[in-house]
Amino acid sequence: MRQMIRRPETRDHVGNDLKMDAHQRLQTKFAEIFGSTARWFRAPGRVNLIGEHTDYNDGFVLPAAIEYYSRVGVAPRRDRKLVLHSETYGETVEINLDDPQPTRLHRWTDYAQGVAIALAHSGKRPRGANLLIEGDVPIGAGLSSSAALEVSVALALLANSDIAVDKVEVAKLCQRAENEFVGARCGIMDQFTSSCGVRDRALLLDCRSLDFRLLPIDPAVSLVACNTMIKHEVASSEYNTRRAECEEGVRLLSAFLPNIRALRDVSPADLEKYSGALPDVIYRRCRHIVTENARVLDAAAALEAGNMERFGELMGESHLSMRDDFEISCHELDIMVEMAVMMDGVLGSRMTGGGFGGCTINLVRSDAVKKFAGDIAGCYERVIGPHPEIYVSRPAEGAGEFLIAPREIQQR
Ligand code: GLA
């Protein structure tokens, strides 16, 4: 039988901890490539439970970090180069830290280079380094593999340069790398979650003030991401278009509401009142953001009250709003959600992340996960075609250093 569930690499099929072996392999690999030992840093991917595209509208999001990571080993170099080896891409690339005109290559290296540049621009000049990068956050699945890469590289470069920076600042620097060098106008959610995530908790994040509250996720519930296996080419251009449409909404509404700075400041009642002044598409984009912000706050209250039924309803409403008003879903995501909500043990389901493909996030009772994963994979494959990967996780701790014990100590 085909393996339905992809579990984090650090656990075997019955959940035993394989970490030490896996980590030891990393250290050996680093020594083979760079001839020294390394310090190791990791940063997780994330799922967003509710609050989509609200981050760059100064609104609210409710994500959790997941037990899939980007890992980076780092050791100093005497020159001004970053030498990056990616296990995922099987290649080594050199970056000159003093390049007066760094250019984007439209490849994975842009994230690392963007981070190095953002650090330098903020007065945290990174030293030369050898870096080995590997990880298990699926790429292009909407689970923030790029934020995980950025944050893990940032921690490695900072530590290698003896510079201490707090977690929130790391998230901001990585967002800046993505906005300014990579060229995606993303909000702060992904980098913030990867940097500041807390084990067993979701984060209710106010993307304007960056204040956040930790909300417990019932230990009997798992986060299950189902990958439609659709990678839409249009995703990044459509993302920037949505952002521009939201800005246009603020511009038009500020004629009536002079004090607003972002859609976060618009109430559902005010939006309805001035809807006549907005073209239909702009109105619907604004309606998604304004109602989604309200749903995030309702969902947080439901979670705190242990009312998972209400939480699931809000996830459902969020999906419809993304499908109909914000138009960032696609046929495969809709089908995946429709199938999931019919299945036993599913408390809620919606698409997660930027949209146009990628994953749905499902809250599933842990005792029902195995059957759910098999059933949804089978149904999706029959109806749509590709075999979907399923990722199961509990909310994970955010980025940090991990220690690899020397061989002798471990074998004792
Ligand atoms: C991407 C972006 C985030 C956020 C989500 C949508 O993941 O990187 O900043 O806007 O899309 O909620």
XYZ file of C-alpha atoms and ligand atoms in Angstrom:
424
model
C 0.000 0.000 0.000
C 1.240 3.463 -0.798
C 2.281 5.634 2.124
C -0.584 8.095 2.552
C 0.740 10.288 5.302
C 4.005 12.151 5.148
C 5.179 12.547 8.688
C 7.923 14.887 9.842
C 11.304 13.317 9.074
C 12.222 13.385 12.712
C 9.712 10.674 13.626
C 9.267 7.141 12.386
C 5.872 5.643 11.532
C 4.997 4.992 15.164
C 6.186 8.386 16.343
C 9.574 7.387 17.772
C 12.070 10.174 17.951
C 14.653 9.804 15.213
C 16.085 13.234 15.824
C 19.515 12.291 17.109
C 20.281 9.996 14.189
C 18.955 12.429 11.636
C 20.897 15.269 13.197
C 24.063 13.233 13.408
C 23.762 12.557 9.680
C 23.583 16.295 9.088
C 26.782 16.922 11.013
C 28.567 14.211 9.048
C 27.328 15.696 5.790
C 28.542 19.148 6.800
C 31.994 17.769 7.610
C 32.102 15.993 4.228
C 31.273 19.160 2.300
C 32.987 21.870 4.327
C 35.546 19.985 6.432
C 34.406 21.309 9.804
C 31.658 20.983 12.366
C 28.742 23.418 12.389
C 26.187 25.064 14.612
C 22.631 24.149 13.589
C 19.468 26.201 13.386
C 15.996 25.276 12.282
C 12.812 27.145 11.490
C 9.365 25.611 10.967
C 6.758 26.010 8.240
C 3.256 27.065 9.247
C -0.431 26.520 8.656
C -2.890 29.332 9.001
C -6.086 28.263 10.742
C -8.008 31.382 9.778
C -7.324 34.973 8.652
C -6.158 34.886 5.041
C -4.669 37.926 3.284
C -5.530 39.961 6.359
C -1.893 40.392 7.434
C -0.960 43.041 4.864
C -4.230 44.814 5.654
C -2.992 45.379 9.225
C -5.520 42.796 10.413
C -5.634 39.567 12.430
C -4.374 36.061 11.673
C -4.449 32.776 13.574
C -1.578 30.545 12.416
C 0.487 27.807 14.056
C 4.008 26.606 13.303
C 4.236 22.951 12.193
C 6.743 20.155 12.772
C 8.299 20.485 9.318
C 11.507 22.474 9.210
C 14.190 24.161 7.224
C 17.555 23.316 8.862
C 20.792 25.182 8.378
C 24.281 24.273 9.532
C 26.728 27.154 9.665
C 30.459 27.613 10.158
C 32.583 30.738 9.695
C 34.732 31.558 6.672
C 37.631 33.992 6.608
C 36.565 35.692 3.358
C 33.430 37.685 2.476
C 31.555 34.837 0.826
C 28.503 32.823 1.652
C 28.916 29.320 0.306
C 25.516 27.648 0.333
C 24.927 23.969 -0.245
C 21.329 22.865 -0.648
C 20.523 19.217 -0.053
C 17.104 19.738 -1.625
C 18.494 21.104 -4.890
C 21.779 19.170 -4.750
C 23.948 22.145 -5.586
C 26.467 24.579 -4.114
C 26.282 28.313 -4.818
C 28.624 31.136 -3.827
C 27.435 34.612 -2.950
C 29.750 37.599 -2.581
C 28.596 39.519 0.500
C 30.242 42.692 -0.812
C 28.642 42.543 -4.268
C 27.775 46.211 -4.943
C 24.897 45.247 -7.264
C 23.395 41.968 -6.102
C 20.992 40.522 -8.649
C 18.090 38.215 -8.163
C 18.450 34.790 -9.765
C 14.770 33.807 -9.281
C 15.943 30.730 -7.415
C 16.151 29.400 -3.844
C 19.379 31.311 -3.278
C 17.430 34.604 -3.496
C 15.918 33.949 -0.058
C 19.320 33.482 1.569
C 20.871 36.391 -0.284
C 17.848 38.580 0.488
C 18.286 37.826 4.188
C 22.008 38.660 4.083
C 21.203 41.958 2.353
C 18.378 42.817 4.782
C 20.737 42.154 7.707
C 23.427 44.374 6.208
C 20.915 47.164 5.466
C 19.830 47.168 9.079
C 23.406 47.532 10.310
C 23.917 43.826 11.122
C 26.685 43.044 8.674
C 26.947 39.269 8.360
C 30.347 37.562 8.289
C 31.374 35.070 5.618
C 29.951 31.591 6.201
C 29.574 28.052 4.910
C 25.958 26.920 5.051
C 24.373 23.519 4.543
C 20.632 23.815 4.001
C 18.095 21.014 4.058
C 14.557 20.519 5.208
C 11.197 18.842 4.901
C 8.750 21.732 4.490
C 7.089 20.884 1.173
C 7.967 23.489 -1.440
C 5.187 25.409 -3.189
C 2.469 23.851 -1.015
C 1.452 27.036 0.812
C 3.138 25.918 4.059
C 5.743 28.700 4.026
C 8.858 26.837 2.997
C 10.336 30.183 1.944
C 9.718 31.859 5.306
C 11.217 28.797 7.037
C 14.280 29.052 4.811
C 14.643 32.787 5.438
C 14.281 32.516 9.201
C 16.656 29.560 9.530
C 19.279 31.329 7.403
C 18.818 34.544 9.403
C 19.432 32.750 12.701
C 22.486 30.995 11.284
C 24.002 34.193 9.856
C 23.316 36.181 13.020
C 24.847 33.552 15.287
C 27.849 33.225 12.987
C 28.339 36.984 13.265
C 27.826 37.116 17.052
C 24.811 39.378 16.680
C 21.824 38.962 19.000
C 18.410 39.899 17.612
C 15.021 39.205 19.155
C 12.521 36.906 17.455
C 10.143 39.608 16.295
C 12.992 41.551 14.740
C 14.145 38.385 12.933
C 10.645 38.028 11.460
C 10.650 41.645 10.289
C 14.093 41.333 8.708
C 13.000 38.213 6.826
C 9.811 39.866 5.611
C 11.949 42.739 4.399
C 14.183 40.274 2.530
C 11.151 38.889 0.741
C 9.553 42.282 0.026
C 12.693 44.059 -1.122
C 14.943 41.441 -2.698
C 12.739 38.489 -3.647
C 10.003 40.873 -4.815
C 6.914 39.302 -3.177
C 4.829 41.860 -1.302
C 3.943 39.363 1.446
C 2.741 40.346 4.913
C 4.396 39.380 8.200
C 2.397 36.241 9.094
C 4.689 33.520 7.754
C 7.985 34.853 9.041
C 6.408 35.790 12.368
C 4.945 32.325 12.895
C 8.160 30.572 11.909
C 10.177 32.753 14.269
C 7.777 33.110 17.220
C 5.632 29.942 17.095
C 4.994 28.125 20.374
C 4.540 24.404 20.862
C 0.901 23.283 21.222
C -0.336 26.821 20.637
C -1.826 28.850 17.808
C -0.932 32.553 17.640
C -3.619 35.200 17.488
C -1.507 37.914 15.900
C -2.418 41.554 15.448
C -0.437 42.347 12.300
C -0.471 46.078 13.003
C 0.944 46.139 16.524
C 2.529 42.654 16.336
C 0.998 41.916 19.741
C -0.010 38.298 19.985
C -1.877 35.955 22.250
C -1.192 32.226 22.546
C -4.220 30.003 22.194
C -4.191 26.340 23.172
C -5.038 23.694 20.589
C -6.822 20.746 22.188
C -4.270 17.901 22.592
C -6.764 15.509 21.015
C -6.799 17.481 17.751
C -4.268 17.321 14.897
C -3.469 19.824 12.206
C -3.755 18.010 8.900
C -2.716 19.754 5.703
C -3.876 18.125 2.462
C -1.887 19.061 -0.624
C -3.920 19.474 -3.817
C -0.564 19.095 -5.624
C -1.568 22.131 -7.694
C 1.121 24.781 -7.992
C -0.443 27.713 -9.732
C 1.991 29.766 -11.736
C -0.181 32.843 -11.320
C 0.052 32.789 -7.528
C 2.647 35.521 -7.013
C 1.267 37.962 -9.589
C -2.310 37.389 -8.365
C -1.104 37.881 -4.789
C 0.289 41.301 -5.619
C -2.925 42.128 -7.531
C -5.054 41.305 -4.476
C -2.863 43.520 -2.372
C -3.239 46.399 -4.851
C -7.031 45.884 -4.904
C -7.153 46.166 -1.115
C -5.121 49.364 -1.280
C -7.515 50.712 -3.899
C -10.411 49.931 -1.530
C -8.728 51.948 1.227
C -8.113 54.836 -1.186
C -11.764 54.959 -2.287
C -13.216 54.475 1.194
C -10.988 57.135 2.741
C -13.044 59.773 0.870
C -15.813 58.924 3.378
C -13.728 57.586 6.248
C -10.733 59.943 6.410
C -9.190 58.264 9.456
C -8.687 54.810 7.987
C -5.148 53.617 7.271
C -5.932 50.084 6.186
C -8.949 47.777 5.731
C -8.392 46.781 9.351
C -9.972 50.125 10.271
C -13.176 49.557 8.274
C -16.185 48.049 10.071
C -18.609 45.738 8.244
C -21.349 48.390 8.706
C -19.227 51.159 7.154
C -18.278 48.953 4.237
C -21.953 48.307 3.482
C -22.780 51.989 3.897
C -20.233 53.097 1.284
C -20.375 50.017 -0.937
C -21.977 52.056 -3.724
C -18.747 54.013 -4.135
C -16.723 50.873 -4.891
C -16.516 48.889 -8.132
C -17.925 45.388 -7.577
C -14.561 43.581 -7.558
C -13.018 46.039 -5.088
C -16.094 45.813 -2.880
C -15.881 42.023 -2.748
C -12.149 42.092 -1.998
C -12.829 44.520 0.870
C -15.741 42.425 2.101
C -13.508 39.374 2.394
C -10.933 41.259 4.465
C -13.435 43.046 6.699
C -15.472 39.905 7.429
C -12.355 37.725 7.732
C -10.929 39.988 10.443
C -14.177 39.597 12.385
C -14.089 35.823 11.850
C -10.538 35.569 13.224
C -11.576 37.277 16.457
C -14.695 35.087 16.717
C -12.612 31.996 16.022
C -10.093 32.934 18.726
C -12.934 33.328 21.219
C -14.394 29.970 20.153
C -11.020 28.286 20.583
C -10.574 29.757 24.045
C -14.062 28.583 24.993
C -13.307 25.102 23.617
C -16.155 25.509 21.125
C -14.705 23.587 18.186
C -18.039 23.378 16.428
C -18.153 27.168 16.113
C -14.491 27.233 15.132
C -15.209 24.775 12.325
C -18.178 26.818 11.098
C -15.985 29.908 10.897
C -13.371 27.988 8.906
C -16.127 27.034 6.482
C -17.327 30.624 6.135
C -13.752 31.756 5.612
C -13.331 29.296 2.757
C -16.489 30.508 1.012
C -15.365 34.105 1.376
C -12.007 33.255 -0.203
C -13.732 31.334 -2.980
C -16.418 33.885 -3.835
C -15.228 37.322 -2.690
C -11.453 37.215 -2.707
C -11.308 34.608 -5.524
C -8.095 32.927 -4.422
C -9.346 29.349 -4.263
C -9.430 26.914 -7.180
C -11.529 23.900 -8.163
C -9.147 21.398 -6.544
C -9.071 23.266 -3.210
C -12.873 23.536 -3.197
C -13.246 19.816 -3.861
C -10.714 18.961 -1.144
C -12.668 21.045 1.388
C -16.046 19.648 0.297
C -14.748 16.105 0.713
C -13.138 16.790 4.088
C -16.183 18.236 5.788
C -18.129 15.049 5.009
C -15.629 12.873 6.855
C -15.640 11.595 10.431
C -13.570 13.450 12.983
C -13.194 16.624 10.887
C -13.872 19.741 12.947
C -13.161 22.271 10.200
C -11.580 22.646 6.774
C -10.483 25.496 4.510
C -7.737 26.430 2.106
C -4.665 27.836 3.820
C -1.984 30.298 2.696
C -1.771 32.511 -0.356
C -4.181 30.448 -2.479
C -4.526 29.323 -6.124
C -3.396 25.818 -5.163
C -1.378 24.379 -2.313
C -3.019 22.944 0.773
C -6.208 22.820 2.756
C -5.914 22.866 6.536
C -8.112 20.469 8.422
C -8.637 20.221 12.157
C -9.094 16.520 12.736
C -9.592 14.511 15.908
C -6.291 12.680 16.376
C -7.990 9.287 16.694
C -9.600 9.811 13.280
C -6.511 11.077 11.415
C -5.375 7.778 9.978
C -8.744 6.943 8.441
C -9.278 10.543 7.326
C -5.915 10.628 5.542
C -6.576 7.383 3.703
C -10.130 8.305 2.760
C -9.441 11.818 1.537
C -6.390 10.744 -0.435
C -8.423 7.987 -2.099
C -11.406 10.224 -2.897
C -9.247 13.070 -4.205
C -7.191 10.766 -6.380
C -10.350 9.216 -7.869
C -12.027 12.536 -8.627
C -9.100 14.850 -9.463
C -6.202 12.550 -10.437
C -3.002 13.310 -8.545
C -2.184 11.543 -5.288
C -2.309 14.184 -2.559
C 0.391 14.354 0.099
C -0.995 14.651 3.629
C 0.997 16.331 6.401
C 0.076 15.722 10.025
C 1.370 17.895 12.825
C 0.792 19.412 16.207
C 1.575 23.103 16.664
C 5.371 23.384 16.847
C 7.898 25.584 18.614
C 9.307 28.445 16.543
C 12.835 28.764 15.205
C 15.950 28.173 17.256
C 19.298 26.468 17.576
C 19.408 22.728 18.029
C 22.320 20.903 19.496
C 23.984 17.862 18.025
C 25.777 15.845 20.646
C 29.234 14.535 19.785
C 29.176 10.834 18.740
C 30.936 9.514 21.856
C 28.449 11.073 24.248
C 25.522 9.814 22.271
C 26.691 6.232 22.142
C 27.138 5.892 25.880
C 1.247 34.228 1.936
C 1.961 35.468 2.478
C 1.411 35.883 3.839
C -0.112 35.989 3.809
C -0.728 34.752 3.176
C -2.200 34.886 2.975
O 1.523 33.123 2.734
O 3.346 35.226 2.581
O 2.001 37.096 4.239
O -0.519 37.159 3.171
O -0.153 34.448 1.905
O -2.854 34.986 4.184
